[in-house]
Coordinates of C-alpha atoms in Angstrom, one line a residue:
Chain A
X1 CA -19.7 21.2 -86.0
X2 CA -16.4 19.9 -85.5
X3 CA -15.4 16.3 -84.3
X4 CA -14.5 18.1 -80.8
X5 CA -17.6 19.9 -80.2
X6 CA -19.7 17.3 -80.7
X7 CA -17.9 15.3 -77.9
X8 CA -18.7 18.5 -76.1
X9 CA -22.6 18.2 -77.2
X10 CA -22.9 14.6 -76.2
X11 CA -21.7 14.6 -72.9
X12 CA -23.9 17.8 -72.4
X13 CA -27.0 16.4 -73.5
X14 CA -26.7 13.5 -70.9
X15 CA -25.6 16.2 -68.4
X16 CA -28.6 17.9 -68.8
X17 CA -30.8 15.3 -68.1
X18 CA -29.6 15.3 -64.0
X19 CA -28.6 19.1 -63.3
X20 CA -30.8 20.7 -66.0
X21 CA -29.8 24.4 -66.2
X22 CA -26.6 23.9 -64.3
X23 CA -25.3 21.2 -66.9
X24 CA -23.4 23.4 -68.9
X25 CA -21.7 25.7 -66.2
X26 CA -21.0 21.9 -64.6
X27 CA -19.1 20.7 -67.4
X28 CA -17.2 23.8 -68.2
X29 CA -15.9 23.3 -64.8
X30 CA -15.0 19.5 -64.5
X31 CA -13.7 20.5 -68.2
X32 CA -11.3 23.0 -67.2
X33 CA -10.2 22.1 -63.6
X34 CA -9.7 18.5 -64.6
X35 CA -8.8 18.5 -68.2
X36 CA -7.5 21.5 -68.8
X37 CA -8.9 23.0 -71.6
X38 CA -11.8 24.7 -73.0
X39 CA -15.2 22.6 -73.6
X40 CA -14.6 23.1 -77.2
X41 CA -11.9 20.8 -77.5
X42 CA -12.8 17.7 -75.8
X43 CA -11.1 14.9 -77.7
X44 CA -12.3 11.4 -78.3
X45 CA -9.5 10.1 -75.3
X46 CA -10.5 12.9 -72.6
X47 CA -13.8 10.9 -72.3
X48 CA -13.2 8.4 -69.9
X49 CA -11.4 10.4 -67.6
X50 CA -13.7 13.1 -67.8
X51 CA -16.7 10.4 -67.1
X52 CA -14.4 9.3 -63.8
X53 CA -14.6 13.6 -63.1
X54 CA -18.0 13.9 -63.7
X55 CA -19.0 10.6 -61.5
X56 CA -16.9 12.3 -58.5
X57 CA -18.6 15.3 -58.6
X58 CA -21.9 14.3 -59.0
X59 CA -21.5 11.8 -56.0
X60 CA -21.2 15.1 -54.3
X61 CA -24.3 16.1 -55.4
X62 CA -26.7 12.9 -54.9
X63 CA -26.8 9.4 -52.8
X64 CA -28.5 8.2 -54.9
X65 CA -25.6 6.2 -56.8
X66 CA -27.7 4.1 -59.1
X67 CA -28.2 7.7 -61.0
X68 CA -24.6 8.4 -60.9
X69 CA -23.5 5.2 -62.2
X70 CA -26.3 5.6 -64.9
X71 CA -24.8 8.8 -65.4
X72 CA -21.0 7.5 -65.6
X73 CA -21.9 4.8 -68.0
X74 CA -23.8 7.0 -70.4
X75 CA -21.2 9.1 -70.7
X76 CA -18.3 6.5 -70.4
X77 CA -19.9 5.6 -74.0
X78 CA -20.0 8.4 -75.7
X79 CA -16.5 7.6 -75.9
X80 CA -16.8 4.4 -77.7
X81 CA -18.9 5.8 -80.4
Chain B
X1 CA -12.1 19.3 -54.0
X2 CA -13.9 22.4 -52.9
X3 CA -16.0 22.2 -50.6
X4 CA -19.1 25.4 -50.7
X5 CA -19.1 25.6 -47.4
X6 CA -15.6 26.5 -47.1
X7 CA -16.0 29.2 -49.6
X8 CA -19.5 31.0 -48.2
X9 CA -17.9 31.0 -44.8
X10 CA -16.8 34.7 -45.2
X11 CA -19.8 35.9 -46.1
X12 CA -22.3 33.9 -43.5
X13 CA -19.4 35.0 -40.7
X14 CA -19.9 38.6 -41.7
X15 CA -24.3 37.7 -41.8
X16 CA -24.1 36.4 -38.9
X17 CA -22.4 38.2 -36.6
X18 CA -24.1 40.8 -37.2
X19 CA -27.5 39.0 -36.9
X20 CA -26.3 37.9 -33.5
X21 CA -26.3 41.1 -32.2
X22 CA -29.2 42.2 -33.2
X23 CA -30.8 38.8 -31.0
X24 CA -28.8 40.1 -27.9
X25 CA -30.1 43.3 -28.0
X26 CA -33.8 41.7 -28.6
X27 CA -32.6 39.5 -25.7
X28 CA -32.0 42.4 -23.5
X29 CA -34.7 44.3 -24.2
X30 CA -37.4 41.1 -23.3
X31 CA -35.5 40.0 -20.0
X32 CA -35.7 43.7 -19.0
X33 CA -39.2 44.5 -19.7
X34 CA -41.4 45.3 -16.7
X35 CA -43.7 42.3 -15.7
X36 CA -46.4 42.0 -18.2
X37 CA -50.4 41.9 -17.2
X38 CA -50.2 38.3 -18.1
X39 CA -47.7 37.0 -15.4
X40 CA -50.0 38.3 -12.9
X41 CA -53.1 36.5 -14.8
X42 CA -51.0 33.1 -14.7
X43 CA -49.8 33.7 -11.5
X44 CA -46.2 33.5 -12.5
X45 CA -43.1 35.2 -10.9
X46 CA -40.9 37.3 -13.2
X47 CA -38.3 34.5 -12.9
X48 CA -40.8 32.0 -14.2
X49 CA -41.9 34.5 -16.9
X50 CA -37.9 34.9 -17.9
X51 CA -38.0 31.5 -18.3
X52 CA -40.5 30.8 -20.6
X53 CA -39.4 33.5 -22.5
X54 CA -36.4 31.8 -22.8
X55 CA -37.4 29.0 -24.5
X56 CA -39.0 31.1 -27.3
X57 CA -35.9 33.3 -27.6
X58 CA -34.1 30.4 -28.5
X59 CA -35.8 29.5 -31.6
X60 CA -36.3 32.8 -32.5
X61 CA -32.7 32.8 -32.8
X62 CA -32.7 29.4 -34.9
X63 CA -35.5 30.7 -37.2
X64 CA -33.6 34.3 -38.0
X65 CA -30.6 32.2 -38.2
X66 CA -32.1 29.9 -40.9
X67 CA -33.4 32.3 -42.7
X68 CA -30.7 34.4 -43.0
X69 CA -28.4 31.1 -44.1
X70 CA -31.2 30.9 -47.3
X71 CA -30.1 34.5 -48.3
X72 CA -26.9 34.0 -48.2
X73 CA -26.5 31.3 -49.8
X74 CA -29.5 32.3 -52.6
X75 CA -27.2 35.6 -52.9
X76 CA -24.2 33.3 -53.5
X77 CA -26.1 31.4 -55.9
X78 CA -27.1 34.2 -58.0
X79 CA -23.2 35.5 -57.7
X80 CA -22.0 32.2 -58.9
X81 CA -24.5 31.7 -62.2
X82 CA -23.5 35.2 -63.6
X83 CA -25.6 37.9 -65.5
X84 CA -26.4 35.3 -68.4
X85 CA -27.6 32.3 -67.0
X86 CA -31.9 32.1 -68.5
X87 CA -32.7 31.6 -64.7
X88 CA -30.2 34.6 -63.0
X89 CA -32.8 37.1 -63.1
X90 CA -35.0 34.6 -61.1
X91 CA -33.0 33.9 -58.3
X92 CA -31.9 37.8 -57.9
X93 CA -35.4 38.3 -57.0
X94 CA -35.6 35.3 -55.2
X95 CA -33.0 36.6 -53.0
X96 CA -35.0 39.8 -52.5
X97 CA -37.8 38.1 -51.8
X98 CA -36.1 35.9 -48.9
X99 CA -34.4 39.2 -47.8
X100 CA -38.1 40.8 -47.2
X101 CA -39.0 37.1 -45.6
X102 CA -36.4 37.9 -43.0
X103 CA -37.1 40.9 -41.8
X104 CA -41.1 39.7 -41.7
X105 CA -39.5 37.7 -38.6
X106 CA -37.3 40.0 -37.1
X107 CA -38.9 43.6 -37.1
X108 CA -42.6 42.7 -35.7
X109 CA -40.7 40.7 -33.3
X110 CA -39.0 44.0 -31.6
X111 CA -41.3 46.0 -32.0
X112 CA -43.7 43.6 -29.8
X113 CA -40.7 43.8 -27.3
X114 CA -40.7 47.2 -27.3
X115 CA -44.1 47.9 -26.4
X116 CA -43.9 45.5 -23.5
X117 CA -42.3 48.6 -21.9
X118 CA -45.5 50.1 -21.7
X119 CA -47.9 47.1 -20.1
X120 CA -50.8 49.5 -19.1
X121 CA -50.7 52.1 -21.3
X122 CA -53.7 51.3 -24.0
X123 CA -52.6 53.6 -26.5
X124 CA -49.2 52.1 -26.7
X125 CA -50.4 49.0 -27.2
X126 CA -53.1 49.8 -29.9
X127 CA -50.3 51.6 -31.7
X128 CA -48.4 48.3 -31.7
X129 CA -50.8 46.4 -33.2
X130 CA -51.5 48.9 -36.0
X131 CA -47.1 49.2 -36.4
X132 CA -46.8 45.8 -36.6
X133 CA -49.8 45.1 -38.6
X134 CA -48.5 46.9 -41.2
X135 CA -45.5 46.3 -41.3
X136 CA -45.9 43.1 -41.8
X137 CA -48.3 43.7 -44.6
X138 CA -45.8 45.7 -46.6
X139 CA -42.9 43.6 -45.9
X140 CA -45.1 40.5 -46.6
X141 CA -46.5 42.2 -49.8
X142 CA -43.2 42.9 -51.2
X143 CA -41.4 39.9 -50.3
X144 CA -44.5 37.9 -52.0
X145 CA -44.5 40.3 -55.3
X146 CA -40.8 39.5 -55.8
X147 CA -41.2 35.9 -55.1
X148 CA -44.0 35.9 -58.1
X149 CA -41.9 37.5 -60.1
X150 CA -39.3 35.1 -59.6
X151 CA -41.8 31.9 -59.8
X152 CA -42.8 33.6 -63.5
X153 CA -39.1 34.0 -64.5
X154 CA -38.7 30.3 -63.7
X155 CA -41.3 29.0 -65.6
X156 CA -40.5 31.4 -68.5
X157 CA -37.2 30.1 -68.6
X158 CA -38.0 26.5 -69.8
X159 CA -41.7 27.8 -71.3
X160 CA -43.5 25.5 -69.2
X161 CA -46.9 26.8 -69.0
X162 CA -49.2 24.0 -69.2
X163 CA -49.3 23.3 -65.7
X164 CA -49.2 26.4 -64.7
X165 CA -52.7 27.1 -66.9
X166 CA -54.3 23.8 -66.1
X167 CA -53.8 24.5 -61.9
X168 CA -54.5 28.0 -62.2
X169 CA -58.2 27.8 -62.0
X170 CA -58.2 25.5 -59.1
X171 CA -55.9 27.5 -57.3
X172 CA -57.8 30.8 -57.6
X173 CA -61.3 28.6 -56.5
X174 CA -59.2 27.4 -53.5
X175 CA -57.8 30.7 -52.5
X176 CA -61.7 32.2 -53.5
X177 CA -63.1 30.1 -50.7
X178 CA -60.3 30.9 -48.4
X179 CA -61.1 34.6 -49.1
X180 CA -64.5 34.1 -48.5
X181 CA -63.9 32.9 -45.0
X182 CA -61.7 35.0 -44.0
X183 CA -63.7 37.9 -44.6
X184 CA -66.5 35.9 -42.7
X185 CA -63.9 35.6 -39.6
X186 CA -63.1 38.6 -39.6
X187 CA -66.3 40.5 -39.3
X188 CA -67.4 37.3 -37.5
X189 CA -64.6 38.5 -34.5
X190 CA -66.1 41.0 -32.3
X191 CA -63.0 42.8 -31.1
X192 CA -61.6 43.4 -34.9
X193 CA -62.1 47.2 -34.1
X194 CA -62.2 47.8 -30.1
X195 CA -62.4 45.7 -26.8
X196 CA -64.3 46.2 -24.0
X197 CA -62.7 43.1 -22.2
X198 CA -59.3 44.0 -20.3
X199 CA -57.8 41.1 -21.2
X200 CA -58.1 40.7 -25.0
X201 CA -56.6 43.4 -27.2
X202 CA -58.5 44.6 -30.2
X203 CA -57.3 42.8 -33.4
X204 CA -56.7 45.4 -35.3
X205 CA -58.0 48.8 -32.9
X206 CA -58.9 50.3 -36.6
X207 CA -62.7 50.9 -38.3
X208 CA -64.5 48.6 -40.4
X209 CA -63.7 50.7 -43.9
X210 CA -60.3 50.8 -42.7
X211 CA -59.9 46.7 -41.7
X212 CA -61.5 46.1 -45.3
X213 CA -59.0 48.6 -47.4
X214 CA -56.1 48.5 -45.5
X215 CA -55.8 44.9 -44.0
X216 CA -58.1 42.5 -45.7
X217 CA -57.7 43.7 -49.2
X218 CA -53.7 43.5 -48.8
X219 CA -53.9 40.1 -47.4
X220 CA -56.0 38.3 -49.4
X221 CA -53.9 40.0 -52.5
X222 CA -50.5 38.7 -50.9
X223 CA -52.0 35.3 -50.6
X224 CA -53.1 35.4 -54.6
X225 CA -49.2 36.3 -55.3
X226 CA -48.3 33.2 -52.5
X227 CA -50.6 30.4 -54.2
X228 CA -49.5 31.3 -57.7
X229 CA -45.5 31.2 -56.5
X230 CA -46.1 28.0 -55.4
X231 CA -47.6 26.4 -58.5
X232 CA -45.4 28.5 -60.5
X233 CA -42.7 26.9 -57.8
X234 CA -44.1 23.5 -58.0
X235 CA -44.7 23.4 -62.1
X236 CA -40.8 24.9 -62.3
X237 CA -40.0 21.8 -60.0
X238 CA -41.9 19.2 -61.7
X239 CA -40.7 20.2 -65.2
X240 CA -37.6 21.3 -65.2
X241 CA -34.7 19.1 -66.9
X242 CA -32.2 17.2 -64.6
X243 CA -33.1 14.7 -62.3
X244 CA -30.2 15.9 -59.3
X245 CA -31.1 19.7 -60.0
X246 CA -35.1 18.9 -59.4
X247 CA -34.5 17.6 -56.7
X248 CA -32.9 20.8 -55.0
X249 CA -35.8 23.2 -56.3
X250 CA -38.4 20.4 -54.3
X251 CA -36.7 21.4 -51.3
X252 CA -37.2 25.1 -52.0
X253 CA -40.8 24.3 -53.2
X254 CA -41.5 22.6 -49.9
X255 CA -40.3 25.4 -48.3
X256 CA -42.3 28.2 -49.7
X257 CA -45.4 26.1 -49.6
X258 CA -45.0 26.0 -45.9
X259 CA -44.2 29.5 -44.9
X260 CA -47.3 30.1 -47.3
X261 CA -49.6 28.4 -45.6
X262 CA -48.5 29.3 -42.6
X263 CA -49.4 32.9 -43.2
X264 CA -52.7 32.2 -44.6
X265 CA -53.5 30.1 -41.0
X266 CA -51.9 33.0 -38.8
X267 CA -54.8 35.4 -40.1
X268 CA -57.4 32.7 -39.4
X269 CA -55.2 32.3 -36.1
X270 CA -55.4 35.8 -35.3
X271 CA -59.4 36.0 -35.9
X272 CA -59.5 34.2 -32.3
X273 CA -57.7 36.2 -30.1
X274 CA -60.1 36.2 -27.8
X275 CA -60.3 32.6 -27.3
X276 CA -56.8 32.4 -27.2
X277 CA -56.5 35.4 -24.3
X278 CA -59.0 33.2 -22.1
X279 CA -57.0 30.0 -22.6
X280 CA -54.7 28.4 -20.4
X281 CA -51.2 28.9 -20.3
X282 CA -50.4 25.7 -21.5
X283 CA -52.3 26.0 -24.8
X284 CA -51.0 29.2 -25.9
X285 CA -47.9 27.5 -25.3
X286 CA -48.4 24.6 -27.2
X287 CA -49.8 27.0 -30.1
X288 CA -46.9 29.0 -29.9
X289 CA -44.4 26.2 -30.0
X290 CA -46.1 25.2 -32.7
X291 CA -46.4 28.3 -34.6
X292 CA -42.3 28.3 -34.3
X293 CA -42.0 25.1 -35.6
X294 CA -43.4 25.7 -38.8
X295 CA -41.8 28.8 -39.2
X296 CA -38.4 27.2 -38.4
X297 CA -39.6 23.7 -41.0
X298 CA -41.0 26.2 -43.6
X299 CA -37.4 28.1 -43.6
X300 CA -35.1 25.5 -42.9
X301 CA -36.5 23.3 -46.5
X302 CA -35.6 26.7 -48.1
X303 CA -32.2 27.1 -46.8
X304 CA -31.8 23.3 -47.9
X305 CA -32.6 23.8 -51.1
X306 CA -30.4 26.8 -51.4
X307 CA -27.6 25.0 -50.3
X308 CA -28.1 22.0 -52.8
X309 CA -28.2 24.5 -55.8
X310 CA -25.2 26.2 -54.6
X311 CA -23.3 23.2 -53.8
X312 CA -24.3 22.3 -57.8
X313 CA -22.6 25.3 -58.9
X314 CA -19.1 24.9 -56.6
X315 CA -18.9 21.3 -57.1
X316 CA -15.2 20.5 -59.2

């Protein structure tokens, strides 16, 4: 797997664990509107601002914002690694 | 940022418009009936009687218009996941399902307006019952078999069968008993066939064989299918990954529990009719209002969690 994807696979897996099934059409979206790209490609710098992306849209979803900022901060690291 | 609402607005404009005219025209054909036998039993004027019919038009409205806003936006959701998605087949059936859920409240509903054109005419009336009756049966039946085969798609999808096995057994007991009963009730009801009272209808106006093949053994099959969806429903809910995404499917599981339940205790409800003919105005009111409410709660948690699960999918 290449350095890209597995950015890609790490921000999934956390994704997963609050939408489940719709994880992966979730990302592909904040991916693609915000980013620009395809999922694929997701660099070590795209991180942060996709972890500000993912923390808007999920606020959308849920009130609960102790699970969003759990979710932010998970994925906010994945970019330190 | 897109909001869903924006985006389903087309399609619930188109839904709905049409849906309103079908409530004017059931409108119009309740406020013009003649005066029914029952105005004269509670000594009401036809004004009076417009009146009260009124305030159960009115929900009738809110409870077609809910569950039409679960079907669109269920059919939305299944447009929005694509052909690939483990779960699409599941909510295409899911839809179908909600579609047959609707027109459980909107057909027998006209049709009892219709007949109210013919007050004294026995016939009519026992015709009806049977029309209705059956109707609802089929369009129960198949709204329940594709909800089943939606709750089994579900649970396939993530392999989560343990619950599913442990409950089962519990759930058949419980739905065993309820059976049981209801068969009881039934033959327990003394105008299940014909009435000999002017004021109580016949339950069904049908024979013993054909109450038992026709009517019991469809109903107590439909409830089966019902009390499997929902631990199927329930398992799906508890299981699934994602805590945001569970959270949605609760409301849908809530939902379907209700309107469940709520057809179970209508056949129980319908076992007194007699009682119910002899009561006061005010409690068949309050029964009725009640009946309603449920309905609309049992619907509006579906259309909830149909809206959450699309507002998942259109969320950038």
């Amino acid at each position: 797997m290449t350095e890209e994807a597995l950015y890609y696979s790490y921000v999934l897996d956390v994704l997963k664990e609050y939408l489940g099934p719709a994880a992966e059409r979730f990302l592909s979206r904040q991916v693609h509107t915000h980013l620009r790209k395809s999922p694929e490609h997701l660099r070590k710098q795209d991180i942060q601002p996709l972890a500000i992306r993912i923390r808007s849209g999920l606020l959308v979803l849920t009130h609960d914002e102790f699970v969003v900022d759990e979710a932010y901060h998970r994925i906010a690291a994945i970019g330190d690694r | 940022m897109n909001y869903p609402k924006i985006k389903a607005q087309s399609d619930m404009r188109h839904s709905f418009a049409w849906l309103t005219l079908i409530w004017v025209a059931y409108v119009a054909l309740v406020l013009l009936a003649p005066a029914a036998e029952a105005v004269g039993r509670y000594g009401l004027t036809l004004t009076q009687a417009n009146i009260l019919r009124v305030t159960i038009l009115l929900p009738y409205l809110f409870i077609w218009s809910t569950a039409l806003t679960g079907v669109v936006w269920f059919r939305r959701y299944s447009k929005l996941i694509g052909h690939d998605a483990p779960e699409s087949d599941g909510y295409k059936k899911l839809t179908l399902g909600l579609w047959m859920l609707l027109l459980v409240v909107i057909i027998p509903t006209i049709i009892n307006a219709f007949f109210t054109y013919f007050p004294n005419d026995f016939n009519h009336q026992s015709f009806a019952i049977m029309l209705r009756t059956y109707i609802q049966i089929v369009l129960y039946g198949t709204g329940f078999w594709y909800l089943y085969q939606a709750s089994r798609s579900f649970i396939k999808s993530i392999g989560a069968l343990e619950n599913v096995n442990l409950y089962r057994p519990i759930v058949i007991g419980g739905w065993s008993i309820l059976t049981f009963l209801y068969v009881w009730m039934v033959f327990q009801n003394p105008f299940r066939s014909s009435s000999k009272d002017p004021l109580v209808l016949p339950t069904y106006g049908i024979n013993d064989w054909l109450i038992v093949s026709t009517i019991i053994l469809p109903y107590v099959i439909i409830w089966l299918l019902g009390a499997l969806t929902i631990l199927n429903f329930w398992s799906y809910a508890e299981k699934v990954a994602g805590k945001i995404y569970r959270n949605a499917f609760r409301s849908l599981a809530y939902g379907f529990s209700v309107t469940i339940i709520l057809l179970i205790f209508l056949q129980f409800l319908s076992q007194t009719s007699a009682s119910l003919n002899h009561a006061t105005l005010k409690i068949i009111l309050v029964v009725i209002y009640l009946i309603l409410l449920a309905i609309a709660i049992g619907y509006l948690l579906i259309a909830r969690g149909a809206q959450k699960l699309v507002v998942i999918e259109e969320v950038e």
